[in-house]
Amino acid sequence: MNVALAWWLTPVNLPQFSLLLLLNFSSDMNRKRSLIPDAFRVKKRRFGADNINGHPEHGDTQADGPPDVKATLQYLMTLFPRKLFNDSLPQIVFKHQLYSLHSDKTLVDKQVNELRDKGELLMFQLGFGSDAFGLVFSEDYRTKVLAMEDGRSTLGTVEKFLDKVLPGCSDLSFSKDKMLKHFLFTDSEITQLVKSGVLTVRDAGSWWLSIPNSGRFTKYFIQGRKAVLGMVKKSKYNEILKNDLQERRTTSHVKLDIKYHIHDIIGAELVECIQTTSGTLLRFVDT
C-alpha cells in the first residue's frame, strides 16, 4: 500500500472512503440496469375498475381524471345487438352497467343527470326491478320511434310528444295533471301515446316514459342474466376469471352479447370482483 493511500485510509478519512465506494457501486448498478431490455422488466399496474379510456373489454385500469360517462355509454351500446331486434329498438344500456367500468358511482350519476338535463339522454324504468334504469340516447330513441310510427294514425300525436316532452326531459313518469295542463295533451291523445308505446301505465292517473316494443329485449335480458350467473355459480368455488367467462360457449338462453351480461352482473353487484395476477376474478355473491 503506497503512502498516499495509507494516509487516505486513516480513521479520520474512512467515512469519506466508504461513501465514495457506495457512490461508485450505485453508478455501476444504474449503468447495468440501463442495459436490461424493457421486455424483461416487471411493470407494476394499478388495479381498479375498468375504464373506457383504456380498453374496458380487456380489463384495463382507470385513467386519472373524472370518468367520461358519455364515452362509456357509447362503448356499452356497441354491445347491444341491434340485428337481434331487426334494428327496431334504440340501443339500451342499464345505468348500473356504468358502475362496472367506473367505481365512483356519485360522479357517474352526476354525469348521467347532466346528459339528461341537456336533452342528450333519456332514462326509463324498465319494470322488472326498482333499480332497473335503462339509458338511451335521445336522438336514437326519436329515430326508432318515428320509424315505427311511419304510416300510423298516431304519428302526429307521437311527433307532438317527441317535440314538446323529450327536449330536456328528466322525468321517468308523467301525471295526468302534467300531461293535460303543462304539455296540453287531451285524454284522447294520451290514449294514443299509450297505444303507440311511448307511455305505459304506471298507476291510475300516471304513466311511465317507455320504449315501444322493448318487451322482448327485457325477456332476453332477464333470462340471459340468469344463465350467465349460473355459469359463474357452477364454476369451481363459484368463481371464474372474467376473461375465461367471456370465452365460454353460451347456451340458447343467452341472446345478448355475453360481455353485455358481464357488465350487468358486475355493476349490479351480483358478483364480487377480485383482482389477481391472472386478471379479474368474478365470484358469485350468495344473497
CSV table of N, CA and C in Angstrom, one decimal, residues 164-246:
chain,number,residue,atom,x,y,z
A,164,LYS,N,-92.5,18.2,-27.8
A,164,LYS,CA,-92.8,19.0,-26.6
A,164,LYS,C,-92.3,18.4,-25.3
A,165,VAL,N,-92.2,17.1,-25.2
A,165,VAL,CA,-91.9,16.5,-23.9
A,165,VAL,C,-90.4,16.1,-23.8
A,166,LEU,N,-89.8,15.5,-24.9
A,166,LEU,CA,-88.5,14.9,-24.8
A,166,LEU,C,-87.4,15.9,-24.6
A,167,PRO,N,-87.4,17.1,-25.3
A,167,PRO,CA,-86.2,18.0,-25.1
A,167,PRO,C,-86.1,18.4,-23.6
A,168,GLY,N,-84.9,18.1,-23.0
A,168,GLY,CA,-84.6,18.3,-21.6
A,168,GLY,C,-85.4,17.5,-20.7
A,169,CYS,N,-86.0,16.4,-21.1
A,169,CYS,CA,-86.8,15.6,-20.3
A,169,CYS,C,-86.0,14.9,-19.2
A,170,SER,N,-86.3,15.1,-18.0
A,170,SER,CA,-85.6,14.4,-16.8
A,170,SER,C,-86.6,13.6,-16.0
A,171,ASP,N,-87.8,13.5,-16.5
A,171,ASP,CA,-88.9,12.7,-15.8
A,171,ASP,C,-88.9,11.2,-16.2
A,172,LEU,N,-89.1,10.4,-15.3
A,172,LEU,CA,-89.3,9.0,-15.6
A,172,LEU,C,-90.8,8.7,-15.8
A,173,SER,N,-91.7,9.5,-15.3
A,173,SER,CA,-93.1,9.3,-15.4
A,173,SER,C,-93.8,10.7,-15.5
A,174,PHE,N,-95.1,10.6,-15.9
A,174,PHE,CA,-95.9,11.8,-16.0
A,174,PHE,C,-97.2,11.6,-15.4
A,175,SER,N,-97.7,12.6,-14.7
A,175,SER,CA,-99.0,12.6,-14.1
A,175,SER,C,-100.0,13.1,-15.1
A,176,LYS,N,-101.3,12.7,-14.9
A,176,LYS,CA,-102.3,13.2,-15.8
A,176,LYS,C,-102.4,14.7,-15.8
A,177,ASP,N,-102.3,15.3,-14.6
A,177,ASP,CA,-102.4,16.7,-14.5
A,177,ASP,C,-101.3,17.4,-15.3
A,178,LYS,N,-100.1,16.9,-15.3
A,178,LYS,CA,-99.0,17.5,-16.0
A,178,LYS,C,-99.2,17.3,-17.5
A,179,MET,N,-99.6,16.2,-18.0
A,179,MET,CA,-99.9,15.9,-19.4
A,179,MET,C,-101.0,16.9,-19.9
A,180,LEU,N,-102.0,17.1,-19.1
A,180,LEU,CA,-103.1,17.9,-19.6
A,180,LEU,C,-102.8,19.4,-19.5
A,181,LYS,N,-102.3,19.8,-18.4
A,181,LYS,CA,-102.1,21.3,-18.1
A,181,LYS,C,-100.8,21.8,-18.6
A,182,HIS,N,-99.7,21.0,-18.4
A,182,HIS,CA,-98.4,21.6,-18.8
A,182,HIS,C,-98.1,21.3,-20.2
A,183,PHE,N,-98.3,20.1,-20.7
A,183,PHE,CA,-97.9,19.7,-22.1
A,183,PHE,C,-99.1,19.9,-23.0
A,184,LEU,N,-100.3,20.1,-22.5
A,184,LEU,CA,-101.5,20.4,-23.2
A,184,LEU,C,-101.9,19.3,-24.2
A,185,PHE,N,-101.9,18.0,-23.6
A,185,PHE,CA,-102.4,16.9,-24.4
A,185,PHE,C,-103.8,16.6,-23.9
A,186,THR,N,-104.6,16.1,-24.8
A,186,THR,CA,-106.0,15.7,-24.5
A,186,THR,C,-106.0,14.3,-24.0
A,187,ASP,N,-107.1,13.9,-23.4
A,187,ASP,CA,-107.3,12.5,-23.0
A,187,ASP,C,-107.2,11.5,-24.1
A,188,SER,N,-107.7,11.9,-25.3
A,188,SER,CA,-107.6,11.1,-26.5
A,188,SER,C,-106.2,10.9,-26.9
A,189,GLU,N,-105.4,12.0,-26.9
A,189,GLU,CA,-104.0,12.0,-27.3
A,189,GLU,C,-103.2,11.1,-26.3
A,190,ILE,N,-103.5,11.2,-25.1
A,190,ILE,CA,-102.8,10.3,-24.1
A,190,ILE,C,-103.0,8.9,-24.4
A,191,THR,N,-104.3,8.5,-24.7
A,191,THR,CA,-104.6,7.2,-25.1
A,191,THR,C,-103.8,6.7,-26.3
A,192,GLN,N,-103.6,7.6,-27.3
A,192,GLN,CA,-102.8,7.3,-28.5
A,192,GLN,C,-101.4,7.1,-28.1
A,193,LEU,N,-100.8,7.9,-27.2
A,193,LEU,CA,-99.5,7.7,-26.8
A,193,LEU,C,-99.2,6.4,-26.1
A,194,VAL,N,-100.2,5.9,-25.3
A,194,VAL,CA,-100.1,4.6,-24.7
A,194,VAL,C,-100.2,3.5,-25.8
A,195,LYS,N,-101.1,3.7,-26.7
A,195,LYS,CA,-101.2,2.7,-27.8
A,195,LYS,C,-100.0,2.6,-28.6
A,196,SER,N,-99.3,3.7,-28.8
A,196,SER,CA,-98.0,3.7,-29.6
A,196,SER,C,-96.8,3.1,-28.8
A,197,GLY,N,-96.9,3.1,-27.5
A,197,GLY,CA,-95.9,2.5,-26.7
A,197,GLY,C,-94.9,3.5,-26.1
A,198,VAL,N,-95.0,4.8,-26.3
A,198,VAL,CA,-94.1,5.8,-25.7
A,198,VAL,C,-94.5,6.0,-24.3
A,199,LEU,N,-95.7,5.7,-23.9
A,199,LEU,CA,-96.1,5.8,-22.5
A,199,LEU,C,-96.7,4.4,-22.1
A,200,THR,N,-96.5,4.0,-20.9
A,200,THR,CA,-97.1,2.8,-20.4
A,200,THR,C,-97.7,3.1,-19.0
A,201,VAL,N,-98.8,2.5,-18.6
A,201,VAL,CA,-99.5,2.8,-17.4
A,201,VAL,C,-98.6,2.5,-16.2
A,202,ARG,N,-98.5,3.5,-15.3
A,202,ARG,CA,-97.8,3.3,-14.0
A,202,ARG,C,-98.8,2.9,-12.9
A,203,ASP,N,-99.8,3.8,-12.8
A,203,ASP,CA,-101.0,3.5,-11.9
A,203,ASP,C,-102.1,4.4,-12.4
A,204,ALA,N,-103.2,4.5,-11.7
A,204,ALA,CA,-104.3,5.3,-12.1
A,204,ALA,C,-103.9,6.8,-12.1
A,205,GLY,N,-103.9,7.4,-13.3
A,205,GLY,CA,-103.6,8.8,-13.5
A,205,GLY,C,-102.1,9.1,-13.7
A,206,SER,N,-101.2,8.1,-14.0
A,206,SER,CA,-99.8,8.4,-14.3
A,206,SER,C,-99.3,7.4,-15.2
A,207,TRP,N,-98.2,7.7,-16.0
A,207,TRP,CA,-97.6,6.9,-17.0
A,207,TRP,C,-96.1,6.9,-16.9
A,208,TRP,N,-95.5,5.8,-17.2
A,208,TRP,CA,-94.0,5.7,-17.4
A,208,TRP,C,-93.7,6.1,-18.8
A,209,LEU,N,-92.6,6.9,-18.9
A,209,LEU,CA,-92.0,7.0,-20.2
A,209,LEU,C,-91.4,5.6,-20.6
A,210,SER,N,-91.7,5.2,-21.9
A,210,SER,CA,-91.3,3.8,-22.2
A,210,SER,C,-90.7,3.7,-23.6
A,211,ILE,N,-90.1,2.5,-23.9
A,211,ILE,CA,-89.5,2.2,-25.2
A,211,ILE,C,-90.5,1.3,-25.9
A,212,PRO,N,-91.1,1.7,-27.0
A,212,PRO,CA,-92.0,0.8,-27.7
A,212,PRO,C,-91.4,-0.5,-28.1
A,213,ASN,N,-92.2,-1.6,-27.9
A,213,ASN,CA,-91.8,-3.0,-28.3
A,213,ASN,C,-90.5,-3.5,-27.6
A,214,SER,N,-90.2,-3.0,-26.4
A,214,SER,CA,-89.0,-3.4,-25.7
A,214,SER,C,-89.2,-4.7,-24.8
A,215,GLY,N,-90.4,-5.3,-24.9
A,215,GLY,CA,-90.7,-6.4,-24.0
A,215,GLY,C,-89.8,-7.6,-24.3
A,216,ARG,N,-89.5,-7.8,-25.6
A,216,ARG,CA,-88.7,-9.0,-26.0
A,216,ARG,C,-87.3,-8.8,-25.5
A,217,PHE,N,-86.8,-7.6,-25.5
A,217,PHE,CA,-85.4,-7.3,-25.0
A,217,PHE,C,-85.4,-7.6,-23.5
A,218,THR,N,-86.4,-7.1,-22.8
A,218,THR,CA,-86.5,-7.3,-21.3
A,218,THR,C,-86.4,-8.8,-21.0
A,219,LYS,N,-87.2,-9.6,-21.8
A,219,LYS,CA,-87.3,-11.1,-21.6
A,219,LYS,C,-85.9,-11.7,-21.8
A,220,TYR,N,-85.2,-11.3,-22.9
A,220,TYR,CA,-83.9,-11.9,-23.2
A,220,TYR,C,-82.9,-11.5,-22.2
A,221,PHE,N,-83.0,-10.2,-21.7
A,221,PHE,CA,-82.1,-9.7,-20.7
A,221,PHE,C,-82.2,-10.5,-19.4
A,222,ILE,N,-83.4,-10.8,-18.9
A,222,ILE,CA,-83.6,-11.5,-17.7
A,222,ILE,C,-83.1,-12.9,-17.8
A,223,GLN,N,-83.4,-13.6,-18.9
A,223,GLN,CA,-83.0,-15.0,-19.0
A,223,GLN,C,-81.5,-15.1,-19.2
A,224,GLY,N,-81.0,-14.1,-19.9
A,224,GLY,CA,-79.5,-14.2,-20.1
A,224,GLY,C,-78.7,-13.9,-18.9
A,225,ARG,N,-79.2,-13.0,-18.0
A,225,ARG,CA,-78.6,-12.7,-16.7
A,225,ARG,C,-78.6,-14.0,-15.9
A,226,LYS,N,-79.7,-14.7,-15.8
A,226,LYS,CA,-79.8,-15.9,-15.0
A,226,LYS,C,-78.9,-17.0,-15.5
A,227,ALA,N,-78.7,-17.1,-16.9
A,227,ALA,CA,-77.8,-18.1,-17.4
A,227,ALA,C,-76.4,-17.8,-17.2
A,228,VAL,N,-76.0,-16.5,-17.3
A,228,VAL,CA,-74.6,-16.2,-17.1
A,228,VAL,C,-74.2,-16.3,-15.6
A,229,LEU,N,-75.1,-15.9,-14.7
A,229,LEU,CA,-74.9,-16.1,-13.3
A,229,LEU,C,-74.7,-17.6,-13.0
A,230,GLY,N,-75.5,-18.4,-13.6
A,230,GLY,CA,-75.4,-19.8,-13.5
A,230,GLY,C,-74.1,-20.4,-13.9
A,231,MET,N,-73.5,-19.8,-14.9
A,231,MET,CA,-72.2,-20.2,-15.4
A,231,MET,C,-71.1,-19.9,-14.3
A,232,VAL,N,-71.3,-18.8,-13.6
A,232,VAL,CA,-70.3,-18.4,-12.6
A,232,VAL,C,-70.5,-19.4,-11.4
A,233,LYS,N,-71.8,-19.6,-11.0
A,233,LYS,CA,-72.1,-20.4,-9.8
A,233,LYS,C,-71.7,-21.8,-10.0
A,234,LYS,N,-71.7,-22.3,-11.2
A,234,LYS,CA,-71.4,-23.7,-11.5
A,234,LYS,C,-69.9,-23.9,-11.6
A,235,SER,N,-69.1,-22.9,-11.7
A,235,SER,CA,-67.6,-23.0,-11.7
A,235,SER,C,-67.1,-23.4,-10.4
A,236,LYS,N,-65.9,-23.9,-10.4
A,236,LYS,CA,-65.2,-24.3,-9.1
A,236,LYS,C,-65.2,-23.2,-8.1
A,237,TYR,N,-65.6,-23.5,-6.9
A,237,TYR,CA,-65.6,-22.5,-5.9
A,237,TYR,C,-66.5,-21.3,-6.2
A,238,ASN,N,-67.4,-21.5,-7.1
A,238,ASN,CA,-68.3,-20.4,-7.5
A,238,ASN,C,-67.6,-19.1,-8.0
A,239,GLU,N,-66.5,-19.3,-8.7
A,239,GLU,CA,-65.7,-18.2,-9.2
A,239,GLU,C,-65.1,-18.6,-10.5
A,240,ILE,N,-64.8,-17.5,-11.3
A,240,ILE,CA,-64.2,-17.7,-12.7
A,240,ILE,C,-63.6,-16.4,-13.1
A,241,LEU,N,-62.5,-16.6,-13.8
A,241,LEU,CA,-61.8,-15.4,-14.4
A,241,LEU,C,-62.7,-14.7,-15.4
A,242,LYS,N,-62.8,-13.4,-15.4
A,242,LYS,CA,-63.7,-12.7,-16.3
A,242,LYS,C,-63.3,-13.1,-17.8
A,243,ASN,N,-62.0,-13.1,-18.1
A,243,ASN,CA,-61.6,-13.4,-19.5
A,243,ASN,C,-62.1,-14.8,-19.9
A,244,ASP,N,-62.0,-15.8,-18.9
A,244,ASP,CA,-62.5,-17.1,-19.2
A,244,ASP,C,-64.0,-17.2,-19.5
A,245,LEU,N,-64.7,-16.4,-18.7
A,245,LEU,CA,-66.2,-16.3,-18.9
A,245,LEU,C,-66.5,-15.8,-20.2
A,246,GLN,N,-65.8,-14.7,-20.6
A,246,GLN,CA,-66.1,-14.1,-21.9
A,246,GLN,C,-65.9,-15.1,-23.1
